[in-house]
Amino acid sequence: MKDVLVEKAYEVAKERYASIGVNADKALEDLQKISLSLHCWQTDDVAGLENASGTAGGGCLVTGNYPGKARNIEEIRADLVKAASYIPGSHRISLHESYGDFGGKKVDRNECEPIHFKSWMEWAKQNGFKLDFNSTSFSHPLSGNLTLSNPDKKIREFWIEHTKRCRWISEEMGKFQNDPCVMNLWIHDGSKDTTVNRLYYRQILEQSLDDIFATKYDNMKDAIEAKLFGIGFESYTVGSYDFYLGYGAKKGKMVTLDTGHFHLTESVADKISSLLLFTPEIMLHVSRPIRWDSDHVVVLNDDVQELAKEIIRCDALGRVNIGLDYFDATINRIGAYVVGSRATQKAFMQALLEPITQLREYESKGQFFERLALLEEAKSMPWGAVWDYFCLKNNVIVGEKYIADIQKYEKEVTSKR
Ligand code: RNT
Ligand code: ZN
């Protein structure tokens, strides 16, 4: 692609950044290396491929009925490829176990095998994606209120078996793609009303996890995702942040930070530097909570900007896995991917262009007005010109012109579903 205006603007921006000690070319190189893990479940409102009437469960609520959701594996894949064509760089796809290629057969959760994900692995390879994975303990007759923390041995063992198999599948994915597959473990376990057995369920969960993680793998990495509460589980969540932080620090597992899973005034960005000290890596689920864990489409707001800045300030790109996790069924779903992904990338673009050397120099000298002033001025530096150039270099539509393109796909493809 060529675009003289975008190129000119970049040249000017580059000089402007050089004047505050920032190398824009280097920022572009670094952004190129950042892969997002795109969650497959925005294509179909977390329905999955087990049966025609799948719905999100476990306290997750998808609202909206916008036409055109993907109804089968072909449509899910086509939509992911379409969405990725507007997202500069090379990325990953995060699959849930419920999205296996089951070929119309009933494969229960304790029966899944790598074979059910073979076509996904091949599809990913053909399309330049790497895969990540998630066990699926919600939306199943045995999901109930408790899965891995269930005192009922039969139910608990069913879910232990499921999760062990998911790690096996992840290992095979990692081998196939010659790059570790991150397996995220999130369970909804909890209680609507007051429980008098908080410790008991957590002890059971700890034992289940120990059993699940007993097998060592080399091509997959475990991530454990905490949550504050779910709809219908307001009083107690077994897998709380304290629980998983403790478990992760003790057992060397990465903890997943879903930006919707904390009190709304709690800074998720501030957790990065602590986790880096005590856990091997970090997994992110970038989301946008509005009043609660509502999973709105990510936009370029302060929370996401601070999160990206903390990761760059800690020089931690190599230890942070950046996944997205939101689902909005009230708007065009492909548009939802593109808006959220590009917003996340823009946050990293800004972070990579931060005049950190100068800011740290001010701070080390106790020059706090100067630090504040430069932080403010950096906000209106021409980072947008650098971002546009990044899109151009990656042969991806610059700016808002993708809106018309997605409208066209809606008219020709998704609206006919
Ligand atoms: C739920 C968690 C979890 C899910 C997906 C579908 O609150 O965020 O990550 O969104 O597993
Ligand atoms: Zn999540």
XYZ file of C-alpha atoms and ligand atoms in Angstrom:
429
model
C 0.000 0.000 0.000
C 1.083 3.563 -0.623
C -0.305 6.660 0.968
C 1.782 9.791 0.604
C -0.070 11.694 3.284
C 0.339 8.952 5.884
C 4.023 8.619 5.030
C 4.603 12.360 5.257
C 2.805 12.574 8.581
C 4.964 9.746 9.880
C 8.167 11.499 8.896
C 7.077 14.612 10.796
C 5.977 12.576 13.811
C 9.242 10.683 13.828
C 11.208 13.935 14.042
C 8.948 15.270 16.724
C 9.451 12.104 18.783
C 13.201 12.188 18.208
C 13.224 15.639 19.794
C 12.008 14.111 23.084
C 14.379 11.182 22.849
C 11.988 8.596 21.427
C 12.817 6.411 18.445
C 9.577 5.931 16.489
C 11.078 3.320 14.155
C 11.970 1.217 17.176
C 8.432 1.624 18.562
C 7.070 0.312 15.263
C 9.419 -2.664 15.385
C 8.319 -3.477 18.920
C 4.621 -3.158 18.138
C 5.125 -5.554 15.238
C 6.202 -8.214 17.727
C 3.069 -7.903 19.850
C 0.534 -10.625 19.116
C -2.947 -10.389 20.494
C -4.789 -13.581 21.308
C -8.205 -13.036 19.738
C -10.974 -14.788 21.650
C -13.025 -16.901 19.249
C -16.201 -16.440 21.284
C -17.129 -12.946 20.069
C -18.117 -14.552 16.731
C -21.112 -16.403 18.175
C -21.883 -14.939 21.609
C -20.090 -17.777 23.449
C -22.441 -20.392 21.962
C -19.798 -22.964 20.985
C -20.150 -25.910 18.625
C -21.520 -28.678 20.816
C -25.145 -28.146 19.909
C -27.310 -25.706 17.997
C -28.610 -23.934 21.069
C -25.397 -23.267 23.006
C -25.353 -20.239 25.272
C -22.883 -18.555 27.567
C -23.130 -19.813 31.121
C -21.409 -19.744 34.474
C -22.566 -16.284 35.338
C -21.467 -14.784 31.989
C -24.218 -12.848 30.295
C -24.244 -11.931 26.621
C -26.824 -9.320 25.775
C -28.097 -8.367 22.342
C -29.456 -10.039 19.288
C -27.681 -8.348 16.423
C -28.203 -10.346 13.245
C -25.423 -12.307 11.590
C -23.753 -14.301 14.330
C -21.644 -17.233 13.204
C -23.605 -20.501 13.302
C -20.996 -23.115 12.552
C -17.276 -23.725 12.362
C -16.952 -22.411 8.794
C -18.659 -19.130 9.652
C -16.609 -18.731 12.826
C -13.403 -19.202 10.868
C -14.472 -16.922 8.021
C -15.370 -14.161 10.478
C -12.082 -14.511 12.350
C -10.108 -14.268 9.123
C -12.163 -11.255 8.057
C -11.681 -9.505 11.399
C -7.946 -10.226 11.419
C -7.589 -8.636 7.980
C -8.228 -5.254 9.641
C -5.854 -5.847 12.541
C -2.218 -5.088 11.690
C 0.415 -7.649 12.683
C 0.281 -11.390 13.294
C -1.985 -12.727 15.972
C -3.245 -15.729 17.864
C -6.698 -17.235 18.236
C -7.916 -18.363 21.612
C -10.284 -21.333 21.418
C -12.593 -22.731 24.045
C -12.941 -26.501 24.277
C -16.605 -26.080 23.342
C -15.472 -24.991 19.859
C -14.009 -28.376 18.906
C -14.538 -29.778 15.437
C -16.860 -32.515 16.654
C -18.307 -33.288 13.211
C -21.876 -33.382 14.518
C -21.065 -36.122 17.033
C -21.659 -35.782 20.746
C -18.273 -35.609 22.419
C -18.759 -35.042 26.112
C -16.405 -32.761 28.000
C -14.591 -35.711 29.528
C -14.002 -37.253 26.098
C -12.325 -34.435 24.168
C -9.005 -35.177 22.488
C -6.464 -33.403 20.303
C -8.087 -34.995 17.243
C -11.087 -32.692 17.731
C -8.801 -29.718 17.263
C -6.719 -31.037 14.395
C -8.624 -29.071 11.769
C -8.275 -25.934 13.891
C -4.522 -26.444 14.078
C -4.297 -26.842 10.321
C -6.592 -23.898 9.673
C -4.531 -21.750 12.027
C -1.320 -22.719 10.297
C -2.736 -21.936 6.859
C -3.914 -18.561 8.035
C -0.819 -17.544 9.967
C -2.339 -17.788 13.454
C -1.021 -19.478 16.572
C -3.559 -21.024 18.952
C -4.278 -20.660 22.645
C -6.808 -22.729 24.537
C -9.407 -22.661 27.325
C -11.114 -25.447 29.205
C -14.917 -25.056 29.262
C -16.680 -25.913 32.474
C -19.786 -23.780 31.981
C -22.945 -24.519 29.941
C -23.073 -28.232 30.652
C -25.551 -30.357 32.630
C -22.832 -30.991 35.244
C -21.786 -27.343 35.546
C -24.089 -26.471 38.439
C -22.643 -24.125 41.009
C -19.464 -26.090 41.583
C -17.162 -27.936 39.204
C -13.532 -28.448 40.263
C -14.441 -27.487 43.817
C -17.443 -29.773 44.050
C -17.527 -32.020 47.158
C -19.321 -34.606 44.999
C -16.450 -36.771 43.843
C -18.135 -37.913 40.639
C -18.832 -34.402 39.415
C -15.430 -33.147 40.504
C -13.649 -35.974 38.738
C -15.603 -35.361 35.569
C -14.236 -31.799 35.472
C -10.753 -32.845 36.520
C -10.723 -35.263 33.597
C -11.961 -32.511 31.268
C -9.277 -30.088 32.362
C -6.509 -32.686 32.124
C -7.585 -33.435 28.575
C -7.593 -29.718 27.766
C -3.967 -29.490 28.901
C -3.162 -32.456 26.675
C -4.883 -30.737 23.732
C -2.945 -27.537 24.461
C 0.306 -29.483 24.536
C -0.440 -30.945 21.105
C -1.340 -27.492 19.765
C 1.922 -26.104 21.103
C 3.896 -28.919 19.476
C 2.100 -28.526 16.179
C 2.667 -24.790 15.982
C 6.152 -24.968 17.460
C 5.198 -22.285 19.951
C 3.758 -22.776 23.425
C -0.006 -22.717 23.693
C -1.358 -20.889 26.732
C -4.193 -22.772 28.397
C -6.455 -20.611 30.464
C -8.416 -22.221 33.253
C -11.460 -20.339 34.409
C -14.295 -21.879 36.388
C -17.410 -20.128 37.611
C -17.594 -22.020 40.933
C -19.301 -20.048 43.614
C -22.415 -19.352 45.526
C -25.364 -16.999 45.125
C -25.921 -16.595 48.803
C -23.771 -16.684 51.895
C -21.774 -19.840 52.332
C -20.402 -21.072 55.626
C -17.803 -23.221 53.886
C -15.464 -20.784 52.190
C -12.335 -22.662 53.186
C -13.744 -26.086 52.352
C -14.419 -25.378 48.659
C -11.082 -23.638 48.250
C -9.292 -26.616 49.752
C -11.043 -28.873 47.269
C -10.128 -26.554 44.386
C -6.509 -26.531 45.474
C -6.426 -30.338 45.479
C -8.117 -30.544 42.086
C -5.587 -28.133 40.613
C -2.684 -30.101 42.073
C -4.069 -33.226 40.451
C -4.644 -31.458 37.100
C -1.166 -29.908 37.032
C 0.658 -33.087 38.069
C 1.570 -33.852 34.450
C 4.452 -31.712 33.224
C 4.281 -30.461 29.667
C 6.842 -28.567 27.594
C 4.702 -27.052 24.859
C 1.890 -25.516 26.829
C 1.674 -23.005 29.664
C -0.969 -22.904 32.379
C -2.850 -19.762 33.293
C -5.421 -19.533 36.091
C -8.110 -16.852 35.909
C -9.679 -15.306 38.953
C -12.967 -13.486 39.161
C -14.731 -11.231 41.618
C -18.268 -12.491 41.104
C -20.659 -13.732 38.449
C -24.369 -13.190 37.915
C -26.020 -15.735 40.185
C -22.789 -16.147 42.159
C -22.748 -12.830 43.948
C -21.751 -13.892 47.457
C -18.761 -16.101 46.899
C -16.336 -17.074 44.150
C -14.112 -20.042 44.997
C -11.429 -18.959 42.510
C -10.973 -15.434 43.800
C -7.929 -13.299 43.015
C -6.350 -14.007 46.418
C -6.818 -17.706 45.830
C -5.184 -17.813 42.407
C -2.488 -15.290 43.246
C -1.511 -17.465 46.171
C -1.679 -20.628 44.120
C 0.214 -19.094 41.191
C 2.973 -17.687 43.367
C 3.372 -20.943 45.270
C 3.186 -23.301 42.312
C 4.735 -21.167 39.566
C 1.622 -20.724 37.438
C 0.710 -17.586 35.579
C -2.319 -15.689 36.772
C -4.804 -14.283 34.267
C -5.835 -10.712 34.832
C -9.219 -10.116 33.251
C -9.726 -6.368 33.404
C -13.407 -6.903 34.195
C -12.757 -9.099 37.218
C -11.912 -6.545 39.864
C -13.613 -3.824 41.815
C -14.174 -1.035 39.336
C -11.841 1.426 41.040
C -9.064 -1.122 41.437
C -6.114 -0.591 39.102
C -5.300 -3.715 37.107
C -2.251 -1.917 35.694
C -0.769 -1.720 39.178
C -0.816 -5.507 39.482
C 1.639 -6.065 36.620
C 4.819 -5.157 38.485
C 3.913 -7.318 41.478
C 2.943 -10.369 39.443
C 6.182 -10.087 37.485
C 8.097 -10.525 40.717
C 6.287 -13.605 41.944
C 4.769 -15.496 38.999
C 6.434 -16.740 35.802
C 4.366 -14.855 33.240
C 1.087 -12.989 33.009
C -1.991 -13.658 30.898
C -4.330 -10.763 30.186
C -7.981 -10.762 29.264
C -8.472 -7.232 28.063
C -12.098 -6.273 28.445
C -14.205 -3.207 29.311
C -16.391 -3.424 32.377
C -19.238 -0.908 32.554
C -20.610 -0.853 36.128
C -19.856 -4.576 36.372
C -18.026 -7.296 34.400
C -20.161 -6.437 31.380
C -17.595 -7.421 28.735
C -18.096 -4.398 26.514
C -15.853 -3.975 23.482
C -12.442 -2.625 24.459
C -11.864 1.038 23.659
C -8.821 3.227 24.130
C -9.618 4.380 27.652
C -7.364 5.256 30.577
C -7.468 1.735 32.011
C -6.145 0.101 28.863
C -3.570 2.844 28.345
C -2.251 2.482 31.881
C -2.115 -1.283 31.526
C -0.071 -1.073 28.311
C 2.210 1.568 29.809
C 2.938 -0.528 32.872
C 3.886 -3.503 30.701
C 6.261 -1.374 28.629
C 7.674 0.459 31.645
C 8.437 -2.939 33.189
C 10.000 -4.039 29.893
C 7.785 -7.094 30.222
C 6.468 -7.721 26.704
C 8.280 -11.065 26.675
C 6.420 -12.211 29.785
C 2.925 -10.922 29.134
C 0.402 -12.786 26.976
C -2.220 -10.383 25.706
C -5.620 -11.951 25.204
C -8.916 -10.206 24.594
C -12.137 -11.202 26.312
C -15.379 -9.420 25.587
C -18.628 -10.189 23.870
C -21.117 -7.676 22.608
C -24.084 -9.069 20.738
C -25.682 -5.687 20.080
C -23.351 -4.625 17.286
C -21.664 -6.103 14.242
C -19.442 -8.792 15.757
C -16.611 -8.467 13.266
C -16.609 -4.743 13.929
C -16.409 -5.556 17.632
C -13.186 -7.531 17.102
C -11.637 -4.818 14.994
C -12.479 -1.945 17.321
C -11.286 -3.777 20.432
C -8.116 -5.154 18.888
C -7.073 -1.887 17.325
C -7.801 -0.045 20.571
C -5.535 -2.465 22.444
C -2.798 -2.044 19.861
C -3.144 1.745 19.999
C -2.615 1.601 23.754
C 0.649 -0.278 23.179
C 1.609 2.136 20.405
C 1.262 5.047 22.834
C 3.106 3.160 25.536
C 5.995 2.353 23.219
C 6.276 6.034 22.323
C 6.483 7.226 25.916
C 9.538 9.406 26.622
C 10.465 7.108 29.458
C 14.145 8.015 29.728
C 13.370 11.682 30.251
C 10.468 10.898 32.596
C 12.672 8.694 34.760
C 15.390 11.297 34.814
C 12.941 13.878 36.108
C 11.714 11.460 38.719
C 15.197 10.554 39.906
C 15.929 14.220 40.474
C 12.687 14.848 42.303
C 11.440 17.082 39.474
C 7.786 16.236 39.802
C 6.218 19.207 38.023
C 8.432 18.348 35.062
C 7.393 14.681 35.179
C 3.713 15.599 35.299
C 4.069 18.130 32.471
C 5.832 15.707 30.147
C 3.300 12.958 30.900
C 0.573 15.399 29.904
C 2.323 16.675 26.789
C 3.018 13.111 25.660
C -0.729 12.580 25.427
C -1.012 14.993 22.502
C 2.149 13.958 20.706
C 1.447 12.678 17.151
C 1.226 8.992 18.079
C -1.771 8.649 15.727
C 0.511 9.333 12.748
C 2.822 6.534 13.898
C -0.154 4.199 14.326
C -1.485 5.035 10.842
C 1.917 4.287 9.388
C 1.961 0.973 11.246
C -1.338 0.007 9.584
C -0.044 1.114 6.197
C 3.166 -0.894 6.554
C 1.098 -3.923 7.440
C -1.185 -3.522 4.432
C -4.151 -2.923 6.646
C -6.732 -0.189 6.084
C -5.695 3.069 7.742
C -8.212 4.883 9.922
C -11.977 4.654 9.767
C -12.220 3.356 6.203
C -12.672 -0.187 7.497
C -16.183 0.801 8.596
C -17.464 0.787 5.006
C -15.648 -2.466 4.341
C -17.273 -4.214 7.284
C -20.651 -2.818 6.247
C -20.106 -4.401 2.863
C -19.317 -7.790 4.420
C -22.410 -7.449 6.551
C -24.565 -6.721 3.523
C -23.098 -9.517 1.437
C -22.428 -12.189 4.038
C -23.453 -11.917 7.683
C -26.906 -10.349 7.165
C -27.876 -13.353 5.027
C -27.359 -15.840 7.840
C -15.581 -15.170 32.581
C -14.151 -15.157 32.185
C -13.796 -16.088 31.079
C -14.812 -16.114 29.964
C -14.429 -16.962 28.792
C -15.548 -17.190 27.856
O -15.911 -14.141 33.414
O -13.767 -13.867 31.844
O -12.529 -15.794 30.611
O -15.111 -14.828 29.517
O -13.844 -18.098 29.243
Zn -11.786 -13.612 31.033
